[in-house]
Every structure is written in structure tokens, then in C-alpha cells.
Amino acid sequence: MIRQAARRSSLFVVALAAVAATWELYKVVGPETGGEVFGWAILPKSNDRVMPHTWEMIAEFFDSETRGTPLVWQAVLGYAWFTFRLALFGLFVGTVVGVGLAILMARFRVMERGLLPYVIASQTVPLIALAPQIATIAGNWGLPRWAWVSILGAFLAFFPISIAMLKGLSSAPDAAVELMDSYAASWWTTLVKLRLPASMGYLVPGMKLAATASVIGVIVSEISTGLAGGIGRATLQYAAKATSEPAQVYTALIGAGALGLLLYGFVVAMEFALMRNRPQEATG
Amino acid sequence: MTEHAVAINGASMVFNPGSVGQLEALRDIDLDIAAGDFVSLIGPSGCGKSTLLRLIANLLAPTAGDVLVNGKSAAQARVDQDYGMAFQQSGLFDWRSVRKNIELPLELKGWDKKRRAERSAEMLELVQLSEFGDHRPWELSGGMQQRIAIARALASHPPLLLMDEPFGALDEMTREHMQSELLRICAAADTTVVFVTHSIPEAVYLSNRVVVMSPRPGQITDVVDVDLGVARDDDTREDETFYKKITEVREALRGAELGETVRRVDDR
């Protein structure tokens, strides 16, 4: 277990080094002002304003954010923590709603036919347009601003969970279902004793997708509603300073990536707790 | 008069009646099973033997006729958990320990923790797997899993045990061992058994009555009485009576098949 963890983290470091090396290599060989391949302008500019050196990014973490303020790494950590909490709450709400919807759809076939199209359609509504609308509604209800930004994370998170659980709730083997029937167990009892535990192998991958979706939802909503304090707004602020401090925006991007990993890691820890007594299967 | 453990009277079963997929699975079944009997249902695939077992279990309701279990309606018997059931797939829950699997029917009956623990310990002892109570089912062999499934089926001491090819997925050696185990367990628990199988030696070895069925529609064509004595062991399998009965059941099955062919010709 520990050896495996060590192997994984060393692989992560190797991959990170490979990405950094590729970045630097492109800066050496890539065109300063961008370029074309067969007439398509796809080669990015390799100058220091667009692609700062990796060591400049690292150095940027130890610079102060603006004059007389804490260091950038402290600031980014604060932003990431702020966004992490919103995304975690969003994941939690998304899981409750997603599982609830799946149970409703599994219980009443008519619900599946009626609800599923809306569940799917909800995911293609552009979040960036929806966020201010929801902000206005939630503002009228007197909800704190972080709550509805978080709910927009839940808005993206519930989808993979309800789809996964819809499948998971019907995954119990026929013999097990017949067994519960032979005990004259109610639908509810069968759900609690059999269908829910049997669906955990589906819930976990659904939550892994939902974890990153929740982070995206929260960051996009921070930006489109202008909520300050999180990594979304910080990315915008840093990007605005790209001319004078081109490396700073990358610190925010790294922060956003790290918080996504953290939330994903949270789900993996949960998986470990839930599945430790199950047969060993390869899970993604 | 002793009450029948199972009394089936003119039961028929038609799936999807009136539609293109209409299938007559059982026609006009009459079968009485006395308490303490071990009855096997045998026949080729599609003869409706599993369907008949599900009528007794009230997992299916007959389209005609009636089924009584322990003198009451099959539906009431199911609610009262008057029977335990075991399938070809053991159907044990991966997320529960062996002990908790055995306690499942007791939990659903609302037994308290202490009483459940006592009973599951007793059942583990009965199937001789006491030291495996805290294991997970998937850590055990197929034969052990099937013994746990039988322990679960008998946990609430039901008077009737319904089994649907419970040893079908086991290898021959394990299978013979399990058959002897089953006889021992059922004698100890004083249980009536209805046992679905498509193995002739298995049916003959276990039963005191072998019910022979034919397909399309499923009907009872013959009932072969077997008396190999209470104490059966590996020697019984070499016994002359054993072979005689196997031949008898085989001929009854052939007759059923022949009858079917004749019926098919008649249909034309």
C-alpha cells in the first residue's frame, strides 16, 4: 500500500518534470511570434509574455502579490482553499440530489421518462449565462453569495452521479432481488439492504467525475458572478496583469489544478473507506 | 390428517397471455408434498420446474389454480417467511460478513441483535463453518458459499426449503459432498425440501420422491418413489437400488420426451 503510494507520487513528479521540460523545449524551438502549419495558425507564441519560463512561475509564488501584500503562494493557497470549500459543498449537495433523483427514477418508471430528458438538458444550458440568473433569484431569497456559487457546482456535479446511480441501483443480481422478494421485503427495505450497497461500485466513479465538475462549476460561477475570494476571480485579476507579470496567472492555474486534485483525492479516500470490504476489482 | 407442506391444485402458468410472446409454462399441475418429504423436480430445460418452484415461493402467481403452503395461501406463507430459498448463484452480499449474511432474514423479521447472534452461531455450526463467521463471502470457495446460502435459508427455522439447482455451478466432487451435507442438515433441522435439478443421480440420491416433468407446456408426467433409507453415504451411490432408480427416472424422462414428440406430431 505504502510502496504503491510512493510509486504513484514518484510517477507524478516524473510526469510533472516531463511537462516542464516539454514547455521549455518548445520555448527554445517554437516561433517567438507564433506560426502556421499548412496555413493553420496553431503554433502558440513562445515569447516570455505568453509562455513564461517554468522557473519564473515558481519564482512568482515567492513574490508578493502586489506591493506590500503577502506572498503569492499564500494568496493562492487562500483562494484555492476558499474555492475548495465551495466545490466540496457543491459535491455534497450534488451527491444528495443526484442519488435522490436516481432513487426517484428507479422507483417510478414514469419519473425516469419524465425527468431524465430534463436532467440531460440541464447540462447543456450554458452555465456562464445561467449563473447571474441564479444569483439574482438566490439574492432575492437572501442566501449568502457563496451558497449559490456552490450550488452551481452542484448543478454540474449531480449529473454524473444520477446517471451512475440509475445504473447502479439496477445492478443487484437477479438472485439477490428474488431473495429479498422471498422475504416479502418492501421496496424501501430492498433499497436500503440491497440496492444501495450494491450500487457503491457505481457511485464512486460517478463522484470522481462529479468532483472535477463541481470545481469547474464553482470557478466559472465565481467568474461570471464576480464573487471575490476564490481562485476563479484571482485568475481574472492575475490575467489582467499579464503584461507586467506574465507568470502570475499561471500560479492561479496551478492552484486551480491542485484543488481539483485535492477534491478528487477526497473521493478516493472515501472510496477506500467504502470499498475496503469488497472483492478487489480494478477501479478507475 | 397431517397437513401438507405444499398443496398444489390445478395450477397453470401462462406468461404474457394474449400477446405474441405468450408462453404456456405450466399446465394443470397437481402436487401434494407431505411434511418431511424431500421432493425433486426434474426435467429438461424449459419444462417449467423453476417456474413451479417460484409458484410455491409466491415469487410468481399462477394464472389458474391455487397453491397452499403450510395450509395457508402461498402469499401469506411468503409474508410469514414459512420457507427459505437457495439459488444456483449463492446470492450472498459482498458487503456483509458471512455471519451478517446468515442474519439477513432475521434482521428483516425484526429480531434483536443478541438473538440474531445466537442463531447465526448455531447455523454456522450446523454447516460446519464456525471459524468463517467473520470472513467475507468472496473469500470462501464456491461450495462453502453454497453452505452459507443454505444456512441463511434455514436461519429462521422455516419448515420448508426451496432450492433451485443450488449445486449446479459446483464441480462433481464438491457436489456429491454437498448432497450428503444437505441431507445431514435437513435431517437435523427437520425440513421439508423441494429441490429443482436436472441431474438424475442427484435427484435419486437426495429424494424420496422424484417428480418428472415434460416441457411445452410443463406438465408432471411421472412420480418415482425412492427409498434408499435414511442413512445415505458414498456406498449408497454404488448400491444396486440406486442404479435401478436412476434407470427408472431416466426411462420416465424418456417417456416424457417421447410423449412430447407424439404431442408435437398431433399438433400438426
PDB file of C-alpha atoms in Angstrom, chain A:
ATOM      1  CA  MET A   1       0.000   0.000   0.000  1.00  0.00           C
ATOM      2  CA  ILE A   2       2.672   2.494   1.066  1.00  0.00           C
ATOM      3  CA  ARG A   3       5.049   1.292  -1.619  1.00  0.00           C
ATOM      4  CA  GLN A   4       2.302   1.732  -4.158  1.00  0.00           C
ATOM      5  CA  ALA A   5       1.668   5.274  -2.935  1.00  0.00           C
ATOM      6  CA  ALA A   6       5.384   6.069  -3.163  1.00  0.00           C
ATOM      7  CA  ARG A   7       5.463   4.703  -6.697  1.00  0.00           C
ATOM      8  CA  ARG A   8       2.493   6.778  -7.699  1.00  0.00           C
ATOM      9  CA  SER A   9       3.834  10.013  -6.277  1.00  0.00           C
ATOM     10  CA  SER A  10       7.230   9.490  -7.880  1.00  0.00           C
ATOM     11  CA  LEU A  11       5.442   8.896 -11.200  1.00  0.00           C
ATOM     12  CA  PHE A  12       3.571  12.136 -10.659  1.00  0.00           C
ATOM     13  CA  VAL A  13       6.847  14.019 -10.147  1.00  0.00           C
ATOM     14  CA  VAL A  14       8.336  12.430 -13.273  1.00  0.00           C
ATOM     15  CA  ALA A  15       5.284  13.417 -15.326  1.00  0.00           C
ATOM     16  CA  LEU A  16       5.433  16.962 -13.976  1.00  0.00           C
ATOM     17  CA  ALA A  17       9.113  17.216 -14.908  1.00  0.00           C
ATOM     18  CA  ALA A  18       8.290  15.915 -18.388  1.00  0.00           C
ATOM     19  CA  VAL A  19       5.610  18.592 -18.857  1.00  0.00           C
ATOM     20  CA  ALA A  20       8.030  21.321 -17.685  1.00  0.00           C
ATOM     21  CA  ALA A  21      10.768  20.012 -19.993  1.00  0.00           C
ATOM     22  CA  THR A  22       8.378  19.980 -22.975  1.00  0.00           C
ATOM     23  CA  TRP A  23       7.346  23.536 -22.153  1.00  0.00           C
ATOM     24  CA  GLU A  24      10.943  24.728 -22.050  1.00  0.00           C
ATOM     25  CA  LEU A  25      11.825  22.784 -25.197  1.00  0.00           C
ATOM     26  CA  TYR A  26       9.021  24.485 -27.090  1.00  0.00           C
ATOM     27  CA  LYS A  27      10.284  27.863 -25.886  1.00  0.00           C
ATOM     28  CA  VAL A  28      13.653  27.029 -27.463  1.00  0.00           C
ATOM     29  CA  VAL A  29      12.406  25.711 -30.820  1.00  0.00           C
ATOM     30  CA  GLY A  30       8.976  27.383 -31.143  1.00  0.00           C
ATOM     31  CA  PRO A  31       8.462  30.621 -33.108  1.00  0.00           C
ATOM     32  CA  GLU A  32       8.543  33.811 -30.996  1.00  0.00           C
ATOM     33  CA  THR A  33       5.512  35.312 -32.710  1.00  0.00           C
ATOM     34  CA  GLY A  34       3.511  32.140 -33.302  1.00  0.00           C
ATOM     35  CA  GLY A  35       3.359  30.182 -36.517  1.00  0.00           C
ATOM     36  CA  GLU A  36       1.308  28.351 -39.085  1.00  0.00           C
ATOM     37  CA  VAL A  37       1.172  24.686 -40.033  1.00  0.00           C
ATOM     38  CA  PHE A  38      -0.266  24.189 -43.552  1.00  0.00           C
ATOM     39  CA  GLY A  39      -1.824  27.608 -43.289  1.00  0.00           C
ATOM     40  CA  TRP A  40      -3.437  26.992 -39.877  1.00  0.00           C
ATOM     41  CA  ALA A  41      -2.290  29.382 -37.154  1.00  0.00           C
ATOM     42  CA  ILE A  42      -1.933  26.772 -34.445  1.00  0.00           C
ATOM     43  CA  LEU A  43       1.573  27.224 -33.101  1.00  0.00           C
ATOM     44  CA  PRO A  44       1.395  29.383 -29.936  1.00  0.00           C
ATOM     45  CA  LYS A  45       3.767  32.286 -29.424  1.00  0.00           C
ATOM     46  CA  SER A  46       6.764  31.204 -27.425  1.00  0.00           C
ATOM     47  CA  ASN A  47       7.775  34.617 -26.133  1.00  0.00           C
ATOM     48  CA  ASP A  48       8.123  35.257 -22.397  1.00  0.00           C
ATOM     49  CA  ARG A  49       4.854  37.171 -22.162  1.00  0.00           C
ATOM     50  CA  VAL A  50       2.704  34.309 -23.380  1.00  0.00           C
ATOM     51  CA  MET A  51       4.853  31.441 -22.169  1.00  0.00           C
ATOM     52  CA  PRO A  52       6.956  32.473 -19.223  1.00  0.00           C
ATOM     53  CA  HIS A  53       9.741  30.139 -18.115  1.00  0.00           C
ATOM     54  CA  THR A  54       8.726  27.450 -15.630  1.00  0.00           C
ATOM     55  CA  TRP A  55      11.236  28.801 -13.112  1.00  0.00           C
ATOM     56  CA  GLU A  56       9.634  32.204 -13.421  1.00  0.00           C
ATOM     57  CA  MET A  57       6.328  30.653 -12.432  1.00  0.00           C
ATOM     58  CA  ILE A  58       7.927  29.017  -9.417  1.00  0.00           C
ATOM     59  CA  ALA A  59       9.694  32.259  -8.534  1.00  0.00           C
ATOM     60  CA  GLU A  60       6.365  34.079  -8.852  1.00  0.00           C
ATOM     61  CA  PHE A  61       4.975  32.017  -5.957  1.00  0.00           C
ATOM     62  CA  PHE A  62       7.552  33.675  -3.687  1.00  0.00           C
ATOM     63  CA  ASP A  63       6.906  37.174  -4.929  1.00  0.00           C
ATOM     64  CA  SER A  64       4.406  39.445  -3.208  1.00  0.00           C
ATOM     65  CA  GLU A  65       1.009  39.609  -4.902  1.00  0.00           C
ATOM     66  CA  THR A  66       1.055  43.413  -5.145  1.00  0.00           C
ATOM     67  CA  ARG A  67       3.350  45.729  -3.309  1.00  0.00           C
ATOM     68  CA  GLY A  68       3.207  45.265   0.469  1.00  0.00           C
ATOM     69  CA  THR A  69       0.906  42.200   0.478  1.00  0.00           C
ATOM     70  CA  PRO A  70       1.559  38.574   1.453  1.00  0.00           C
ATOM     71  CA  LEU A  71       3.439  36.275  -0.932  1.00  0.00           C
ATOM     72  CA  VAL A  72       1.660  34.878  -3.960  1.00  0.00           C
ATOM     73  CA  TRP A  73       1.751  31.271  -2.690  1.00  0.00           C
ATOM     74  CA  GLN A  74      -0.012  32.331   0.478  1.00  0.00           C
ATOM     75  CA  ALA A  75      -2.608  34.244  -1.507  1.00  0.00           C
ATOM     76  CA  VAL A  76      -3.168  31.409  -4.000  1.00  0.00           C
ATOM     77  CA  LEU A  77      -3.446  28.909  -1.169  1.00  0.00           C
ATOM     78  CA  GLY A  78      -6.133  31.098   0.399  1.00  0.00           C
ATOM     79  CA  TYR A  79      -8.044  31.388  -2.889  1.00  0.00           C
ATOM     80  CA  ALA A  80      -7.769  27.680  -3.568  1.00  0.00           C
ATOM     81  CA  TRP A  81      -8.985  26.824  -0.057  1.00  0.00           C
ATOM     82  CA  PHE A  82     -11.948  29.179  -0.489  1.00  0.00           C
ATOM     83  CA  THR A  83     -12.899  27.560  -3.805  1.00  0.00           C
ATOM     84  CA  PHE A  84     -12.220  24.063  -2.451  1.00  0.00           C
ATOM     85  CA  ARG A  85     -14.774  24.524   0.286  1.00  0.00           C
ATOM     86  CA  LEU A  86     -17.408  25.753  -2.160  1.00  0.00           C
ATOM     87  CA  ALA A  87     -16.654  22.860  -4.524  1.00  0.00           C
ATOM     88  CA  LEU A  88     -16.778  20.344  -1.661  1.00  0.00           C
ATOM     89  CA  PHE A  89     -20.146  21.680  -0.572  1.00  0.00           C
ATOM     90  CA  GLY A  90     -21.246  21.591  -4.211  1.00  0.00           C
ATOM     91  CA  LEU A  91     -20.122  17.965  -4.480  1.00  0.00           C
ATOM     92  CA  PHE A  92     -22.032  17.113  -1.313  1.00  0.00           C
ATOM     93  CA  VAL A  93     -25.252  18.790  -2.492  1.00  0.00           C
ATOM     94  CA  GLY A  94     -24.768  17.302  -5.972  1.00  0.00           C
ATOM     95  CA  THR A  95     -24.392  13.805  -4.490  1.00  0.00           C
ATOM     96  CA  VAL A  96     -27.525  14.126  -2.361  1.00  0.00           C
ATOM     97  CA  VAL A  97     -29.563  15.485  -5.284  1.00  0.00           C
ATOM     98  CA  GLY A  98     -28.063  13.028  -7.796  1.00  0.00           C
ATOM     99  CA  VAL A  99     -28.705   9.978  -5.606  1.00  0.00           C
ATOM    100  CA  GLY A 100     -32.179  11.274  -4.717  1.00  0.00           C
ATOM    101  CA  LEU A 101     -33.112  11.728  -8.371  1.00  0.00           C
ATOM    102  CA  ALA A 102     -31.752   8.283  -9.253  1.00  0.00           C
ATOM    103  CA  ILE A 103     -33.835   6.704  -6.470  1.00  0.00           C
ATOM    104  CA  LEU A 104     -36.946   8.539  -7.696  1.00  0.00           C
ATOM    105  CA  MET A 105     -36.304   7.413 -11.258  1.00  0.00           C
ATOM    106  CA  ALA A 106     -35.611   3.823 -10.186  1.00  0.00           C
ATOM    107  CA  ARG A 107     -38.758   3.740  -8.049  1.00  0.00           C
ATOM    108  CA  PHE A 108     -41.145   5.201 -10.590  1.00  0.00           C
ATOM    109  CA  ARG A 109     -40.519   4.307 -14.214  1.00  0.00           C
ATOM    110  CA  VAL A 110     -42.755   7.194 -15.244  1.00  0.00           C
ATOM    111  CA  MET A 111     -40.351   9.510 -13.375  1.00  0.00           C
ATOM    112  CA  GLU A 112     -37.453   8.201 -15.418  1.00  0.00           C
ATOM    113  CA  ARG A 113     -39.275   9.001 -18.637  1.00  0.00           C
ATOM    114  CA  GLY A 114     -40.383  12.390 -17.345  1.00  0.00           C
ATOM    115  CA  LEU A 115     -37.241  13.518 -15.538  1.00  0.00           C
ATOM    116  CA  LEU A 116     -34.324  12.135 -17.499  1.00  0.00           C
ATOM    117  CA  PRO A 117     -34.674  14.467 -20.518  1.00  0.00           C
ATOM    118  CA  TYR A 118     -34.587  17.480 -18.161  1.00  0.00           C
ATOM    119  CA  VAL A 119     -31.616  16.076 -16.286  1.00  0.00           C
ATOM    120  CA  ILE A 120     -29.733  15.741 -19.572  1.00  0.00           C
ATOM    121  CA  ALA A 121     -30.884  19.095 -20.957  1.00  0.00           C
ATOM    122  CA  SER A 122     -29.804  20.832 -17.741  1.00  0.00           C
ATOM    123  CA  GLN A 123     -26.198  20.001 -18.561  1.00  0.00           C
ATOM    124  CA  THR A 124     -26.150  21.767 -21.922  1.00  0.00           C
ATOM    125  CA  VAL A 125     -27.511  25.037 -20.529  1.00  0.00           C
ATOM    126  CA  PRO A 126     -24.522  27.420 -20.644  1.00  0.00           C
ATOM    127  CA  LEU A 127     -23.529  27.817 -17.017  1.00  0.00           C
ATOM    128  CA  ILE A 128     -21.902  31.172 -17.635  1.00  0.00           C
ATOM    129  CA  ALA A 129     -25.281  32.600 -18.693  1.00  0.00           C
ATOM    130  CA  LEU A 130     -27.224  30.756 -16.019  1.00  0.00           C
ATOM    131  CA  ALA A 131     -25.032  31.836 -13.100  1.00  0.00           C
ATOM    132  CA  PRO A 132     -26.109  35.527 -12.954  1.00  0.00           C
ATOM    133  CA  GLN A 133     -29.779  34.492 -13.276  1.00  0.00           C
ATOM    134  CA  ILE A 134     -29.486  32.125 -10.358  1.00  0.00           C
ATOM    135  CA  ALA A 135     -27.531  34.763  -8.464  1.00  0.00           C
ATOM    136  CA  THR A 136     -30.483  37.154  -8.819  1.00  0.00           C
ATOM    137  CA  ILE A 137     -33.008  34.555  -7.690  1.00  0.00           C
ATOM    138  CA  ALA A 138     -30.843  33.442  -4.763  1.00  0.00           C
ATOM    139  CA  GLY A 139     -30.218  37.104  -3.882  1.00  0.00           C
ATOM    140  CA  ASN A 140     -33.964  37.609  -3.606  1.00  0.00           C
ATOM    141  CA  TRP A 141     -34.168  34.654  -1.240  1.00  0.00           C
ATOM    142  CA  GLY A 142     -31.457  36.175   0.917  1.00  0.00           C
ATOM    143  CA  LEU A 143     -28.989  33.287   0.514  1.00  0.00           C
ATOM    144  CA  PRO A 144     -25.323  34.157   1.094  1.00  0.00           C
ATOM    145  CA  ARG A 145     -23.373  34.645  -2.125  1.00  0.00           C
ATOM    146  CA  TRP A 146     -21.059  31.654  -1.583  1.00  0.00           C
ATOM    147  CA  ALA A 147     -24.064  29.343  -1.236  1.00  0.00           C
ATOM    148  CA  TRP A 148     -25.379  29.840  -4.736  1.00  0.00           C
ATOM    149  CA  VAL A 149     -21.955  29.755  -6.323  1.00  0.00           C
ATOM    150  CA  SER A 150     -21.586  26.438  -4.572  1.00  0.00           C
ATOM    151  CA  ILE A 151     -24.993  25.326  -5.820  1.00  0.00           C
ATOM    152  CA  LEU A 152     -23.824  25.970  -9.380  1.00  0.00           C
ATOM    153  CA  GLY A 153     -21.022  23.495  -8.642  1.00  0.00           C
ATOM    154  CA  ALA A 154     -23.727  21.069  -7.504  1.00  0.00           C
ATOM    155  CA  PHE A 155     -25.577  21.805 -10.745  1.00  0.00           C
ATOM    156  CA  LEU A 156     -22.756  20.198 -12.711  1.00  0.00           C
ATOM    157  CA  ALA A 157     -21.963  17.565 -10.074  1.00  0.00           C
ATOM    158  CA  PHE A 158     -25.380  15.909  -9.739  1.00  0.00           C
ATOM    159  CA  PHE A 159     -25.476  14.787 -13.371  1.00  0.00           C
ATOM    160  CA  PRO A 160     -22.761  12.095 -13.492  1.00  0.00           C
ATOM    161  CA  ILE A 161     -23.934  10.891 -10.081  1.00  0.00           C
ATOM    162  CA  SER A 162     -27.579  10.471 -11.028  1.00  0.00           C
ATOM    163  CA  ILE A 163     -26.660   8.710 -14.281  1.00  0.00           C
ATOM    164  CA  ALA A 164     -24.216   6.390 -12.495  1.00  0.00           C
ATOM    165  CA  MET A 165     -26.669   5.655  -9.683  1.00  0.00           C
ATOM    166  CA  LEU A 166     -29.536   4.986 -12.077  1.00  0.00           C
ATOM    167  CA  LYS A 167     -27.401   2.169 -13.447  1.00  0.00           C
ATOM    168  CA  GLY A 168     -26.057   1.200 -10.022  1.00  0.00           C
ATOM    169  CA  LEU A 169     -29.492   0.826  -8.435  1.00  0.00           C
ATOM    170  CA  SER A 170     -30.412  -1.795 -11.018  1.00  0.00           C
ATOM    171  CA  SER A 171     -27.084  -3.610 -10.747  1.00  0.00           C
ATOM    172  CA  ALA A 172     -28.080  -6.038  -7.981  1.00  0.00           C
ATOM    173  CA  PRO A 173     -28.060  -9.644  -9.287  1.00  0.00           C
ATOM    174  CA  ASP A 174     -31.467 -11.222 -10.009  1.00  0.00           C
ATOM    175  CA  ALA A 175     -30.896 -13.915  -7.400  1.00  0.00           C
ATOM    176  CA  ALA A 176     -30.382 -11.266  -4.716  1.00  0.00           C
ATOM    177  CA  VAL A 177     -33.531  -9.405  -5.757  1.00  0.00           C
ATOM    178  CA  GLU A 178     -35.539 -12.648  -5.748  1.00  0.00           C
ATOM    179  CA  LEU A 179     -34.107 -13.419  -2.331  1.00  0.00           C
ATOM    180  CA  MET A 180     -35.386 -10.097  -0.957  1.00  0.00           C
ATOM    181  CA  ASP A 181     -38.760 -10.808  -2.628  1.00  0.00           C
ATOM    182  CA  SER A 182     -38.864 -14.203  -0.955  1.00  0.00           C
ATOM    183  CA  TYR A 183     -38.603 -12.375   2.400  1.00  0.00           C
ATOM    184  CA  ALA A 184     -41.562 -10.231   1.325  1.00  0.00           C
ATOM    185  CA  ALA A 185     -39.254  -7.243   1.854  1.00  0.00           C
ATOM    186  CA  SER A 186     -40.727  -3.860   0.922  1.00  0.00           C
ATOM    187  CA  TRP A 187     -39.282  -1.779  -1.906  1.00  0.00           C
ATOM    188  CA  TRP A 188     -37.737   0.534   0.648  1.00  0.00           C
ATOM    189  CA  THR A 189     -36.121  -2.297   2.631  1.00  0.00           C
ATOM    190  CA  THR A 190     -34.741  -3.789  -0.591  1.00  0.00           C
ATOM    191  CA  LEU A 191     -33.329  -0.368  -1.454  1.00  0.00           C
ATOM    192  CA  VAL A 192     -31.550   0.039   1.870  1.00  0.00           C
ATOM    193  CA  LYS A 193     -30.369  -3.542   2.373  1.00  0.00           C
ATOM    194  CA  LEU A 194     -29.561  -4.448  -1.220  1.00  0.00           C
ATOM    195  CA  ARG A 195     -29.773  -1.843  -3.987  1.00  0.00           C
ATOM    196  CA  LEU A 196     -27.885   0.992  -2.298  1.00  0.00           C
ATOM    197  CA  PRO A 197     -24.958  -1.119  -1.055  1.00  0.00           C
ATOM    198  CA  ALA A 198     -24.815  -2.897  -4.426  1.00  0.00           C
ATOM    199  CA  SER A 199     -24.586   0.451  -6.231  1.00  0.00           C
ATOM    200  CA  MET A 200     -21.496   1.747  -4.387  1.00  0.00           C
ATOM    201  CA  GLY A 201     -19.248   0.483  -7.179  1.00  0.00           C
ATOM    202  CA  TYR A 202     -21.137   2.854  -9.491  1.00  0.00           C
ATOM    203  CA  LEU A 203     -21.422   5.788  -7.096  1.00  0.00           C
ATOM    204  CA  VAL A 204     -17.677   6.153  -6.653  1.00  0.00           C
ATOM    205  CA  PRO A 205     -16.748   6.634 -10.359  1.00  0.00           C
ATOM    206  CA  GLY A 206     -19.731   8.987 -10.661  1.00  0.00           C
ATOM    207  CA  MET A 207     -18.399  11.032  -7.747  1.00  0.00           C
ATOM    208  CA  LYS A 208     -14.946  11.165  -9.322  1.00  0.00           C
ATOM    209  CA  LEU A 209     -16.429  12.808 -12.404  1.00  0.00           C
ATOM    210  CA  ALA A 210     -18.613  14.974 -10.194  1.00  0.00           C
ATOM    211  CA  ALA A 211     -15.657  16.202  -8.113  1.00  0.00           C
ATOM    212  CA  THR A 212     -13.941  17.865 -11.056  1.00  0.00           C
ATOM    213  CA  ALA A 213     -17.284  19.033 -12.476  1.00  0.00           C
ATOM    214  CA  SER A 214     -18.051  20.751  -9.190  1.00  0.00           C
ATOM    215  CA  VAL A 215     -14.707  22.595  -9.261  1.00  0.00           C
ATOM    216  CA  ILE A 216     -15.395  23.784 -12.808  1.00  0.00           C
ATOM    217  CA  GLY A 217     -18.910  24.878 -11.879  1.00  0.00           C
ATOM    218  CA  VAL A 218     -17.696  26.876  -8.901  1.00  0.00           C
ATOM    219  CA  ILE A 219     -14.811  28.550 -10.756  1.00  0.00           C
ATOM    220  CA  VAL A 220     -16.978  29.514 -13.739  1.00  0.00           C
ATOM    221  CA  SER A 221     -19.659  30.867 -11.421  1.00  0.00           C
ATOM    222  CA  GLU A 222     -17.118  32.850  -9.392  1.00  0.00           C
ATOM    223  CA  ILE A 223     -16.001  34.492 -12.593  1.00  0.00           C
ATOM    224  CA  SER A 224     -19.407  35.127 -14.116  1.00  0.00           C
ATOM    225  CA  THR A 225     -20.961  36.442 -10.913  1.00  0.00           C
ATOM    226  CA  GLY A 226     -17.857  38.285  -9.718  1.00  0.00           C
ATOM    227  CA  LEU A 227     -17.601  36.556  -6.338  1.00  0.00           C
ATOM    228  CA  ALA A 228     -14.278  37.571  -4.798  1.00  0.00           C
ATOM    229  CA  GLY A 229     -12.077  35.407  -2.593  1.00  0.00           C
ATOM    230  CA  GLY A 230     -11.778  32.296  -4.763  1.00  0.00           C
ATOM    231  CA  ILE A 231      -9.446  31.015  -7.434  1.00  0.00           C
ATOM    232  CA  GLY A 232     -11.801  31.976 -10.279  1.00  0.00           C
ATOM    233  CA  ARG A 233     -11.729  35.676  -9.520  1.00  0.00           C
ATOM    234  CA  ALA A 234      -7.989  35.514  -8.790  1.00  0.00           C
ATOM    235  CA  THR A 235      -7.359  34.035 -12.238  1.00  0.00           C
ATOM    236  CA  LEU A 236      -9.138  37.015 -13.801  1.00  0.00           C
ATOM    237  CA  GLN A 237      -7.228  39.523 -11.666  1.00  0.00           C
ATOM    238  CA  TYR A 238      -3.874  37.904 -12.395  1.00  0.00           C
ATOM    239  CA  ALA A 239      -4.641  37.638 -16.111  1.00  0.00           C
ATOM    240  CA  ALA A 240      -5.314  41.376 -16.183  1.00  0.00           C
ATOM    241  CA  LYS A 241      -1.723  41.913 -15.089  1.00  0.00           C
ATOM    242  CA  ALA A 242      -0.319  39.660 -17.811  1.00  0.00           C
ATOM    243  CA  THR A 243       1.693  42.471 -19.389  1.00  0.00           C
ATOM    244  CA  SER A 244       3.679  43.330 -16.294  1.00  0.00           C
ATOM    245  CA  GLU A 245       3.681  39.939 -14.546  1.00  0.00           C
ATOM    246  CA  PRO A 246       3.026  37.224 -17.142  1.00  0.00           C
ATOM    247  CA  ALA A 247       3.914  34.344 -14.790  1.00  0.00           C
ATOM    248  CA  GLN A 248       1.371  35.268 -12.122  1.00  0.00           C
ATOM    249  CA  VAL A 249      -1.704  33.936 -13.910  1.00  0.00           C
ATOM    250  CA  TYR A 250      -0.022  30.532 -14.079  1.00  0.00           C
ATOM    251  CA  THR A 251       0.209  30.388 -10.292  1.00  0.00           C
ATOM    252  CA  ALA A 252      -3.585  30.695 -10.158  1.00  0.00           C
ATOM    253  CA  LEU A 253      -3.967  27.977 -12.810  1.00  0.00           C
ATOM    254  CA  ILE A 254      -1.658  25.688 -10.851  1.00  0.00           C
ATOM    255  CA  GLY A 255      -3.723  26.452  -7.753  1.00  0.00           C
ATOM    256  CA  ALA A 256      -6.942  25.537  -9.589  1.00  0.00           C
ATOM    257  CA  GLY A 257      -5.389  22.267 -10.761  1.00  0.00           C
ATOM    258  CA  ALA A 258      -4.172  21.445  -7.285  1.00  0.00           C
ATOM    259  CA  LEU A 259      -7.573  21.991  -5.714  1.00  0.00           C
ATOM    260  CA  GLY A 260      -9.159  19.737  -8.327  1.00  0.00           C
ATOM    261  CA  LEU A 261      -6.655  17.038  -7.374  1.00  0.00           C
ATOM    262  CA  LEU A 262      -7.412  17.570  -3.710  1.00  0.00           C
ATOM    263  CA  LEU A 263     -11.154  17.130  -4.198  1.00  0.00           C
ATOM    264  CA  TYR A 264     -10.535  14.057  -6.339  1.00  0.00           C
ATOM    265  CA  GLY A 265      -8.273  12.724  -3.592  1.00  0.00           C
ATOM    266  CA  PHE A 266     -11.113  13.293  -1.144  1.00  0.00           C
ATOM    267  CA  VAL A 267     -13.344  10.979  -3.222  1.00  0.00           C
ATOM    268  CA  VAL A 268     -10.564   8.376  -3.472  1.00  0.00           C
ATOM    269  CA  ALA A 269     -10.240   8.402   0.326  1.00  0.00           C
ATOM    270  CA  MET A 270     -13.991   7.900   0.571  1.00  0.00           C
ATOM    271  CA  GLU A 271     -13.764   5.035  -1.922  1.00  0.00           C
ATOM    272  CA  PHE A 272     -11.111   3.406   0.201  1.00  0.00           C
ATOM    273  CA  ALA A 273     -13.339   3.625   3.271  1.00  0.00           C
ATOM    274  CA  LEU A 274     -16.432   2.341   1.426  1.00  0.00           C
ATOM    275  CA  MET A 275     -14.895  -0.423  -0.639  1.00  0.00           C
ATOM    276  CA  ARG A 276     -12.311  -1.857   1.725  1.00  0.00           C
ATOM    277  CA  ASN A 277     -14.508  -4.861   2.452  1.00  0.00           C
ATOM    278  CA  ARG A 278     -15.377  -5.583  -1.151  1.00  0.00           C
ATOM    279  CA  PRO A 279     -13.682  -8.007  -3.514  1.00  0.00           C
ATOM    280  CA  GLN A 280     -10.590  -6.477  -5.076  1.00  0.00           C
ATOM    281  CA  GLU A 281     -11.516  -5.219  -8.507  1.00  0.00           C
ATOM    282  CA  ALA A 282      -9.746  -2.786 -10.749  1.00  0.00           C
ATOM    283  CA  THR A 283     -11.456   0.562 -10.247  1.00  0.00           C
ATOM    284  CA  GLY A 284     -10.630   3.608 -12.321  1.00  0.00           C
TER     285      GLY A 284
END
